[in-house]
Short mmCIF file of C-alpha atoms and ligand atoms in Angstrom, two decimals:
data_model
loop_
_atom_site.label_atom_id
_atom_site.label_comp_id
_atom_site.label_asym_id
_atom_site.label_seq_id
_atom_site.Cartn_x
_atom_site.Cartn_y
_atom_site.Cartn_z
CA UNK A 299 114.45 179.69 103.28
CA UNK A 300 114.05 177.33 106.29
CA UNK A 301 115.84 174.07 105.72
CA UNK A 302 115.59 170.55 107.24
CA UNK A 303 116.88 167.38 107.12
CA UNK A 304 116.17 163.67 108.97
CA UNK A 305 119.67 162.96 110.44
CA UNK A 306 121.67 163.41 107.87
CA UNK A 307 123.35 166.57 108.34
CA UNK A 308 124.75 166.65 104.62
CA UNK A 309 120.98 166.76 103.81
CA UNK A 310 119.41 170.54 102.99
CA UNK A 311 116.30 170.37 101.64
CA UNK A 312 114.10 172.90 101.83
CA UNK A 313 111.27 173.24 103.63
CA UNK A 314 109.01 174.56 100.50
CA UNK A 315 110.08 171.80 97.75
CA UNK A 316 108.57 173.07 93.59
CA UNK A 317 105.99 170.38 92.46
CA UNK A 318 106.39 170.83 88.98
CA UNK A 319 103.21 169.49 87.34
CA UNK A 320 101.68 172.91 87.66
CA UNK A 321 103.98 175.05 85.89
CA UNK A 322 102.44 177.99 83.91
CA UNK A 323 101.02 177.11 80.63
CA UNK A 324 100.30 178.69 77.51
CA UNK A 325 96.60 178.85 76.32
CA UNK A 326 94.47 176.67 74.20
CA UNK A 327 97.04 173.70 75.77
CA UNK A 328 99.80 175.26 73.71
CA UNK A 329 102.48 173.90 76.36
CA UNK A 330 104.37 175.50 79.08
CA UNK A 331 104.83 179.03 79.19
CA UNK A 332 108.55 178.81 79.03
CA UNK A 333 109.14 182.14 79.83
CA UNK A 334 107.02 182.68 82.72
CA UNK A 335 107.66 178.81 83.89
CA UNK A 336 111.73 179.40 83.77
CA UNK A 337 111.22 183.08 85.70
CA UNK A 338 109.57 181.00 88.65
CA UNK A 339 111.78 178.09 88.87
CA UNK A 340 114.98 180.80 88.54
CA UNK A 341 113.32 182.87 90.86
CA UNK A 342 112.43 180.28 93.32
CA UNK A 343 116.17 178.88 93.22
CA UNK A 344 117.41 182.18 94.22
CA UNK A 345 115.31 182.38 97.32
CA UNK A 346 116.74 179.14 98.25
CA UNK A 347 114.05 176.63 97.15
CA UNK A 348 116.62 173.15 96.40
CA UNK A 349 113.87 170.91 96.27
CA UNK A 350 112.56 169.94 92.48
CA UNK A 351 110.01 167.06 92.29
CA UNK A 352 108.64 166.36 88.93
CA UNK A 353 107.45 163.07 86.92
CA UNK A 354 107.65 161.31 83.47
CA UNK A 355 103.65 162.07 82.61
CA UNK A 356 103.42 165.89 83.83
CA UNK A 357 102.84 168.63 82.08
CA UNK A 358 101.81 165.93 79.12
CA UNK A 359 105.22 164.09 79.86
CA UNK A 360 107.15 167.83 79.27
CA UNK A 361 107.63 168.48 82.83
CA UNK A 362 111.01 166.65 82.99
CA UNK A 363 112.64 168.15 79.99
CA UNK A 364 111.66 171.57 81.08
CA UNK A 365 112.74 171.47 84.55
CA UNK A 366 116.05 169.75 83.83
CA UNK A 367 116.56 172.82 80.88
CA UNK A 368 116.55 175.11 83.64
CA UNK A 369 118.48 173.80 86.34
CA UNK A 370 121.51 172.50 84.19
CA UNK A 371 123.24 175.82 84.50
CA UNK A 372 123.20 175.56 88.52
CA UNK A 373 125.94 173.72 89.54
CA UNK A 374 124.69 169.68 90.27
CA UNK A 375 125.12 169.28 93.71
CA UNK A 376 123.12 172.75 95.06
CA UNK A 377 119.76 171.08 94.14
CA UNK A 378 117.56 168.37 94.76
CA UNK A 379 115.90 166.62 91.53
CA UNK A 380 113.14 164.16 92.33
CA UNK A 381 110.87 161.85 89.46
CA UNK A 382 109.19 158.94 89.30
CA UNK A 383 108.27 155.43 87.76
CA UNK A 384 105.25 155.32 86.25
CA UNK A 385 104.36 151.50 87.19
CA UNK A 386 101.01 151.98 85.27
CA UNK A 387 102.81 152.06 82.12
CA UNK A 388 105.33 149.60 82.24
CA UNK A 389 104.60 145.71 81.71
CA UNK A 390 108.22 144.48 82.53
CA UNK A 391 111.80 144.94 83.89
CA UNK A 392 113.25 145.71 80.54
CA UNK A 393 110.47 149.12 79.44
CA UNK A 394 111.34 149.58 83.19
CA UNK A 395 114.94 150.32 82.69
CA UNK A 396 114.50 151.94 79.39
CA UNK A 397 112.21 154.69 80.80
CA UNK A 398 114.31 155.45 84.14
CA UNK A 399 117.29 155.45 81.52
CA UNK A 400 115.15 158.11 79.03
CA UNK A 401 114.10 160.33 82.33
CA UNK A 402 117.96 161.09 83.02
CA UNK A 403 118.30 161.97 79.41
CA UNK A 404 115.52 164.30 79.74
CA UNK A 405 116.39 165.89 83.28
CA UNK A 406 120.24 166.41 82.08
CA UNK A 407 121.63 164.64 84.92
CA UNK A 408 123.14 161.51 85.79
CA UNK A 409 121.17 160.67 88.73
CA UNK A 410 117.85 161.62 91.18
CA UNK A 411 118.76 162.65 94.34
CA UNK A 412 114.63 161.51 95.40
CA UNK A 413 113.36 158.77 93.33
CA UNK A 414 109.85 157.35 93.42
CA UNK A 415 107.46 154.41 92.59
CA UNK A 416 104.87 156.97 91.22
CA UNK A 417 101.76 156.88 92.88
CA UNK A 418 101.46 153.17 94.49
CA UNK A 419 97.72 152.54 94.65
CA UNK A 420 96.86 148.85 94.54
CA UNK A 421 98.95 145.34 95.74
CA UNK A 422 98.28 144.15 92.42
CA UNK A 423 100.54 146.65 90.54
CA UNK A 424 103.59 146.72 93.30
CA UNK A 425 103.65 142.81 93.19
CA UNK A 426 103.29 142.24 89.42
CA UNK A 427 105.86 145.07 88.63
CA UNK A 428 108.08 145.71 91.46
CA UNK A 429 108.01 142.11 92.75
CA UNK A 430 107.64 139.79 89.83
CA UNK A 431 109.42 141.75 87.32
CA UNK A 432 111.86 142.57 89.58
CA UNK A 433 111.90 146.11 89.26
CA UNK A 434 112.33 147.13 92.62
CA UNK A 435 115.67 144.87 92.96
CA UNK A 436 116.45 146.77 89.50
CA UNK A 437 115.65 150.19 91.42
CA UNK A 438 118.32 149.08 94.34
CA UNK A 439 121.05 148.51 91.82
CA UNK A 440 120.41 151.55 90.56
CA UNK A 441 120.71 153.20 94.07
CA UNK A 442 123.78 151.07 94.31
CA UNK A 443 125.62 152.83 91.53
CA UNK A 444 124.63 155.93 92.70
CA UNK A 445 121.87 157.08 90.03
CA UNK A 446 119.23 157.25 92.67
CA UNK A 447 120.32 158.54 96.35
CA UNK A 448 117.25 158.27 97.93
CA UNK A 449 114.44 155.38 97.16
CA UNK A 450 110.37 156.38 98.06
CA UNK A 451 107.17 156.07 96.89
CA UNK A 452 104.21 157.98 96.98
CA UNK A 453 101.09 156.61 97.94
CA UNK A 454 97.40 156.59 97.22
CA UNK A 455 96.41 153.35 98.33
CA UNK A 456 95.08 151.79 101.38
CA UNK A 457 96.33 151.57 104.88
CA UNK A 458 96.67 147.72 104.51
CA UNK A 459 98.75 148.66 101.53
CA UNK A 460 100.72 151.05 103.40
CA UNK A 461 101.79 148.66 106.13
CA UNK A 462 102.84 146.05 103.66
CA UNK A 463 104.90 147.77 101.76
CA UNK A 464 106.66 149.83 104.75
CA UNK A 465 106.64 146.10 106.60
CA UNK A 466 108.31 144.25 103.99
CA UNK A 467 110.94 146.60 102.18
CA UNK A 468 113.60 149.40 102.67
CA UNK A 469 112.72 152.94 101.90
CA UNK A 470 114.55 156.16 102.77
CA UNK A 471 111.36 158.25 102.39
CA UNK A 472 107.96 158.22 102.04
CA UNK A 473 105.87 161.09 99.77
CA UNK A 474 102.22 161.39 100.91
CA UNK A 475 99.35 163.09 100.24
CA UNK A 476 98.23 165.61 103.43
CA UNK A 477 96.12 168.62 103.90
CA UNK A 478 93.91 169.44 106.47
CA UNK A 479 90.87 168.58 104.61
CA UNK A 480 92.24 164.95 104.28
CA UNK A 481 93.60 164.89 108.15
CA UNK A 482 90.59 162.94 109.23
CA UNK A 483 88.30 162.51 105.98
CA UNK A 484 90.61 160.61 103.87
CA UNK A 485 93.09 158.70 106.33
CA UNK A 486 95.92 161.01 105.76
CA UNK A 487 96.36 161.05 109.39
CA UNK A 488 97.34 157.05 109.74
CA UNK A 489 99.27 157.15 106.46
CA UNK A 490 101.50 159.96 108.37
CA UNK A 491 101.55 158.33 111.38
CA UNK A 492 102.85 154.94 110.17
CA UNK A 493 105.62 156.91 108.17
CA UNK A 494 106.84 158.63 111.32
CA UNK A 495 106.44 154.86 113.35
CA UNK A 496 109.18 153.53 110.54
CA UNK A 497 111.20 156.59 111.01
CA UNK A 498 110.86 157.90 107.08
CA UNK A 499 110.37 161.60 106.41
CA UNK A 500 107.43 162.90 104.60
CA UNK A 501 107.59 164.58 101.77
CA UNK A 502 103.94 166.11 101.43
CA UNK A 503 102.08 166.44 98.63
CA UNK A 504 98.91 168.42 97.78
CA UNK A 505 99.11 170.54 101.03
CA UNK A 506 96.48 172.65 99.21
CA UNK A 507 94.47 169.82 97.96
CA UNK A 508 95.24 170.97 94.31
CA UNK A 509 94.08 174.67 94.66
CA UNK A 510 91.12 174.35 97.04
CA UNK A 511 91.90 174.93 100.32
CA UNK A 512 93.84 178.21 98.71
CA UNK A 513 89.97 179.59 97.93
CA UNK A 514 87.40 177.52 100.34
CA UNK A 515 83.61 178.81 100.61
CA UNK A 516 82.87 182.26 101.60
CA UNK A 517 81.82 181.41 104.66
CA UNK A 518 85.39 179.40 105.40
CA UNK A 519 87.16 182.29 103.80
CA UNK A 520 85.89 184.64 106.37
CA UNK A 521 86.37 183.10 109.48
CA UNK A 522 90.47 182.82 108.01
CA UNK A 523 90.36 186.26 106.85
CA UNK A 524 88.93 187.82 110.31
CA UNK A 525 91.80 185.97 112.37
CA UNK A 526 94.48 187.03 109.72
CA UNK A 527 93.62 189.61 107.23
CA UNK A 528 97.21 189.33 105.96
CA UNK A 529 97.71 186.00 105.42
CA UNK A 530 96.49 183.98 102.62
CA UNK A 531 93.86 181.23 102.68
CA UNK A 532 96.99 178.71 101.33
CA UNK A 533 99.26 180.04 104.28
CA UNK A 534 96.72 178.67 106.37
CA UNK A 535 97.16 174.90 104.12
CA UNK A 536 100.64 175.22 104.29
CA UNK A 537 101.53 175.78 107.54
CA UNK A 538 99.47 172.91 108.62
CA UNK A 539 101.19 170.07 106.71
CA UNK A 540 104.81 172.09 107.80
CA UNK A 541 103.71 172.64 111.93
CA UNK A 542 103.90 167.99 111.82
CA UNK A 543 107.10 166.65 113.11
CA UNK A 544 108.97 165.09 110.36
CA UNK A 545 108.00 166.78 107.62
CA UNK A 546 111.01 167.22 105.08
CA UNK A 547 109.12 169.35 102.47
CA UNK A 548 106.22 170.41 101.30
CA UNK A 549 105.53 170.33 97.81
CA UNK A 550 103.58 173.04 96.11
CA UNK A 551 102.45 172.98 92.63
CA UNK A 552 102.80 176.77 91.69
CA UNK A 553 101.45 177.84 88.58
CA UNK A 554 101.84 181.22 89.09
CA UNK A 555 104.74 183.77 90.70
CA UNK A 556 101.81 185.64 93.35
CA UNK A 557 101.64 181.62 94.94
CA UNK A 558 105.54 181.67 94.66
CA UNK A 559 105.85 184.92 96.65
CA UNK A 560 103.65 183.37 99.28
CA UNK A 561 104.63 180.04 99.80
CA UNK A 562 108.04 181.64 100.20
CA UNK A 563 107.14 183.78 102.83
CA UNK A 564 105.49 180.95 104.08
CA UNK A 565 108.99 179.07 104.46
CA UNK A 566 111.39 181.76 105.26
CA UNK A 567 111.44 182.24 109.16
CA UNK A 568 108.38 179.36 109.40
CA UNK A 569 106.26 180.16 112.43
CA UNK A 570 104.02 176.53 113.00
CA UNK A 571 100.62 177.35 113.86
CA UNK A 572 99.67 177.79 117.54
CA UNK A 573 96.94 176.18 119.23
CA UNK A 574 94.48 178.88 118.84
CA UNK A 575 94.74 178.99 115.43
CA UNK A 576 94.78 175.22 114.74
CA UNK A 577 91.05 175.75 116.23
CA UNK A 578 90.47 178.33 113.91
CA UNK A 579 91.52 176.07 110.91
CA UNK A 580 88.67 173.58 112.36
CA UNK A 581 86.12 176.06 112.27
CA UNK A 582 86.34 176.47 109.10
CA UNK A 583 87.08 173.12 107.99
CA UNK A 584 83.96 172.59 109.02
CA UNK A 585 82.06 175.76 107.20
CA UNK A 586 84.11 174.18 104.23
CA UNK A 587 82.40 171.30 104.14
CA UNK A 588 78.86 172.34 105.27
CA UNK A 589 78.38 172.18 101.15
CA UNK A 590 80.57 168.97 99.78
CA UNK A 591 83.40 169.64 97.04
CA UNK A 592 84.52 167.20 94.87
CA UNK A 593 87.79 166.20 96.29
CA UNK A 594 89.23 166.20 93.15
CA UNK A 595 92.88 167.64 92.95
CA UNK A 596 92.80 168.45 89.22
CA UNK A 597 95.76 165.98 88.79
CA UNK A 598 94.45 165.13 85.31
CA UNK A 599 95.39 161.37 85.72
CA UNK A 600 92.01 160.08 84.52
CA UNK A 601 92.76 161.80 81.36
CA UNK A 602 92.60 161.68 78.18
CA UNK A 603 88.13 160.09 78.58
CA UNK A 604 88.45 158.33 74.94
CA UNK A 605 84.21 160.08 74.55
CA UNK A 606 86.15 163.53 75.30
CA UNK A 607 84.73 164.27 78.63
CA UNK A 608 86.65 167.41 80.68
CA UNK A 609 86.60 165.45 84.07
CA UNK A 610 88.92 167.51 85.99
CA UNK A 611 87.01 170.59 84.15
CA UNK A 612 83.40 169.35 85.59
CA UNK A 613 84.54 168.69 88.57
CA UNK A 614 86.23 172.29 89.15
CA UNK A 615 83.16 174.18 87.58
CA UNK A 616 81.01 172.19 90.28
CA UNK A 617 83.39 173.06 93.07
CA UNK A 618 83.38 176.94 92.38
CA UNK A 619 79.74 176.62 92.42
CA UNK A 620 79.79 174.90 95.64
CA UNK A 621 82.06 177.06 97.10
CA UNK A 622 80.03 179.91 96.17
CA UNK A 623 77.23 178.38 97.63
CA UNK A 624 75.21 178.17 94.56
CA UNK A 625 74.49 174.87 95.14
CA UNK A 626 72.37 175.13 98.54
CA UNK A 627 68.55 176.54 98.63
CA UNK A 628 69.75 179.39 96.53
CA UNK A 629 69.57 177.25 93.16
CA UNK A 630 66.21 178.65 93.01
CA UNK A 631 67.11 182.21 92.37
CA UNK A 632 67.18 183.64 89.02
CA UNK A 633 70.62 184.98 89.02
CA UNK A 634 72.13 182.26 91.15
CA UNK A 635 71.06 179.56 88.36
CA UNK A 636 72.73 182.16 85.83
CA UNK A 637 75.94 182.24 87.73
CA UNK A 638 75.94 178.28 88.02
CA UNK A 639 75.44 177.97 84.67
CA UNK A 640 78.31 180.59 83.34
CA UNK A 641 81.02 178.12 85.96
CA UNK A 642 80.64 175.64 82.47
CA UNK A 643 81.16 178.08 79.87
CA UNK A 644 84.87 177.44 79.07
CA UNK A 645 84.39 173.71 78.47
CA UNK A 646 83.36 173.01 74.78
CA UNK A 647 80.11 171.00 74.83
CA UNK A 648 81.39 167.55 73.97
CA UNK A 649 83.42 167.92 77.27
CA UNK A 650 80.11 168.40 79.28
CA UNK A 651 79.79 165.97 81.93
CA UNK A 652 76.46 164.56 80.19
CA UNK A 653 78.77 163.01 77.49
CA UNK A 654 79.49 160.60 79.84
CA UNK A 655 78.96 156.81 78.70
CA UNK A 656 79.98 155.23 82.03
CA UNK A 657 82.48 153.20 79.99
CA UNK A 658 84.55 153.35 83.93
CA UNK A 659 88.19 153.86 82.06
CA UNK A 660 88.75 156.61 83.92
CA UNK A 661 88.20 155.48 87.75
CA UNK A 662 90.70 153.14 88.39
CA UNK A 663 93.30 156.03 87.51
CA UNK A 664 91.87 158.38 90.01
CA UNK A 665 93.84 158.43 93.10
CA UNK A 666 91.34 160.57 95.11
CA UNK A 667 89.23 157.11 94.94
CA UNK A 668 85.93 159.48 93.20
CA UNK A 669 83.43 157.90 91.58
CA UNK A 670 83.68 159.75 88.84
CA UNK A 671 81.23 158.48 86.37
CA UNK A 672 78.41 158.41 89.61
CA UNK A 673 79.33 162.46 90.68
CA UNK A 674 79.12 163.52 86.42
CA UNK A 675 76.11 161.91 86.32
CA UNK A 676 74.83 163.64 89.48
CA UNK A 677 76.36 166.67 88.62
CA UNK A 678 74.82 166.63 85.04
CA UNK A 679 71.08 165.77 86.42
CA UNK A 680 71.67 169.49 88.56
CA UNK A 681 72.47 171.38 85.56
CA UNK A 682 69.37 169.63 83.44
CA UNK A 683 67.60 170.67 86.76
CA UNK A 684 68.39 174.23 86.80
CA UNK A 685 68.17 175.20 82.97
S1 SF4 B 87 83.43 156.77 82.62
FE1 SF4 B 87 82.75 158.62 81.53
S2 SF4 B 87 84.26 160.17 81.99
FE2 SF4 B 87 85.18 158.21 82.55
S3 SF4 B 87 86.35 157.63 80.74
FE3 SF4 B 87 84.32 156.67 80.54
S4 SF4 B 87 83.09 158.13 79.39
FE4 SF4 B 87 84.91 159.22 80.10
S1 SF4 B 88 88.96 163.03 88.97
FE1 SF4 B 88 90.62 162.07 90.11
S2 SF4 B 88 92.17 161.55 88.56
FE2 SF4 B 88 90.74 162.99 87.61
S3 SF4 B 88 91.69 165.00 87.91
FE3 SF4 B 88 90.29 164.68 89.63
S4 SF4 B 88 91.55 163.77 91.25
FE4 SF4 B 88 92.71 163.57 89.34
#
């Protein structure tokens, strides 16, 4: 397993870092698979993965208690645990320090060698929060007494955002959402570059844009899958985000041991991608998006919808369709319409996207910035269309 550090020789991380909000689950939302999720994170520590980054609200807030069940029988100092503040949840200084106090108790540990403010998305919340209720000076003594090592956020918010908050305070890292769908579309690029300008390492997050990239449009597919037919379509994702100068790791969110196997190959011996295949990855970036996805990332922060809607489960049903190409001049075929329909057969009918009442709780929570009562609206009006 490739390491790197920013530096700070003492520093080892590994180049593939576990996002654990993905872990393997049991069905009918019967929790984690404990057995299969403790074989990968075992597994993944013995290939030399040191690089744990969960969060209080993953995996319905279990995340952090699993992951810290597992690793307390490695000894402290051979891994990396990162988590997060939830600022969306907290309405002062004191629920502030009562959490981060909770999330050691739950990891097993006495301190986070990566620490974040989870998710920073609008002014509003970092000033009222971090400013005004003096949470961030809070954070700093806690970095002081050594229960945080490293202090970063990561980000979904704006570029103006960006600059103020790498302008106007400390940070020893930055975590970031990058993929090569987002390069251009979704200002990852900038966000990167102003990291690197302030000399912070990246930690990257949704390299795979939460599954996607890892299956693409058949078209897409191809052109990978002629230039490489050994090499996955998430090698291709991965190896992007890891080929940019001061990257420290790149955070997957594995769910099952195949993805393990791969991103490990991925980071053992990494090979960045040459120049001929960078234009490669463009050519079928753009066959990608000849037919639109839904950039959502499945991250399941818009949930629970208090009329029972399955956002991130519309959303994915419409995005295998599109990426089956389902969704172009084919609708009118018999079979096609069939197959469209069957993408929505796992989601109960109160989850339907039609159950919608626009009551706009959920798009304020959405980092990926969708419209999400517009697109279930649109995306209901197809399926009426095609019954
Ligand atoms: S806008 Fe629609 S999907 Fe979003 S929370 Fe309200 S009812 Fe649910
Ligand atoms: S709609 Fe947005 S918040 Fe909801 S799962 Fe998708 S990306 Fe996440």
């Amino acid at each position: 397993m490739d390491k790197r550090n920013f530096g700070d020789r003492s520093e080892q991380v590994s180049l593939l870092g576990f996002g654990c909000m993905r872990l393997p689950v049991l069905p009918d939302n019967k929790g984690i698979d404990r057995k299969a999720a403790k074989e990968m994170l075992e597994y993944a520590y013995e290939q030399g993965v040191n690089y744990f980054d969960t969060a209080w609200g993953y995996l319905n807030g279990k995340s952090e208690a699993f992951v810290g069940s597992v690793l307390k029988k490695y000894p402290r100092e051979s891994f990396y645990l990162a988590s997060k503040m939830p600022g969306w949840l907290l309405k002062n200084l004191p629920e502030a320090e009562e959490l981060f106090a909770a999330q050691l108790k739950r990891c097993q540990v006495e301190s986070f060698d990566y620490y974040l403010l989870h998710s920073l998305t609008t002014r509003e919340e970092f000033d009222r929060l971090y400013l005004k209720e003096k949470v961030l000076d809070y954070l700093h003594r806690e970095k002081q007494a050594g229960r945080i090592r490293k202090l970063g956020f990561s980000f979904h918010g704006s570029i103006e955002l960006m600059n103020y908050v790498l302008d106007n305070f400390p940070w020893d890292f930055v975590q970031i959402q990058l993929n090569y769908q987002d390069w251009d579309t979704m200002q990852a690029r900038v966000l990167y570059e102003l990291a690197i300008q302030h000399q912070l390492p990246c930690i990257i997050m949704e390299p795979v844009r939460g599954g996607a990239l890892a299956t693409l449009n058949d078209k897409a597919a191809a052109i990978l899958k002629q230039a490489a037919p050994q090499n996955s379509l998430a090698s291709w994702a991965i190896r992007f985000v890891a080929s940019l100068p001061g990257v420290l790791t790149v955070l997957s969110g594995m769910s099952t041991m195949e993805q393990l196997e791969d991103n490990l190959k991925i980071a053992s011996g990494f090979q960045p991608l040459t120049a001929q295949e960078r234009e490669i990855l463009q050519q079928a970036l753009e066959a990608y998006l000849e037919v639109s996805p839904i950039p959502c990332t499945g991250c399941n922060y818009c949930m629970p919808c208090p009329f029972g809607v399955d956002i991130p489960g519309n959303f994915s049903a419409f995005n295998q369709g599109a990426g089956k190409r389902l969704l172009t001049d084919q609708t009118q075929q018999k079979e096609k319409r069939e197959e469209f329909r069957k993408l929505w057969a796992d989601l109960a009918p109160e989850a339907l996207a039609g159950q919608c009442r626009s009551c706009g709780k959920c798009e304020p929570k959405c980092p990926q910035h969708i419209r999400i009562p517009e697109r279930l609206k649109i995306l209901q009006n197809l399926l009426d269309q095609i019954q």
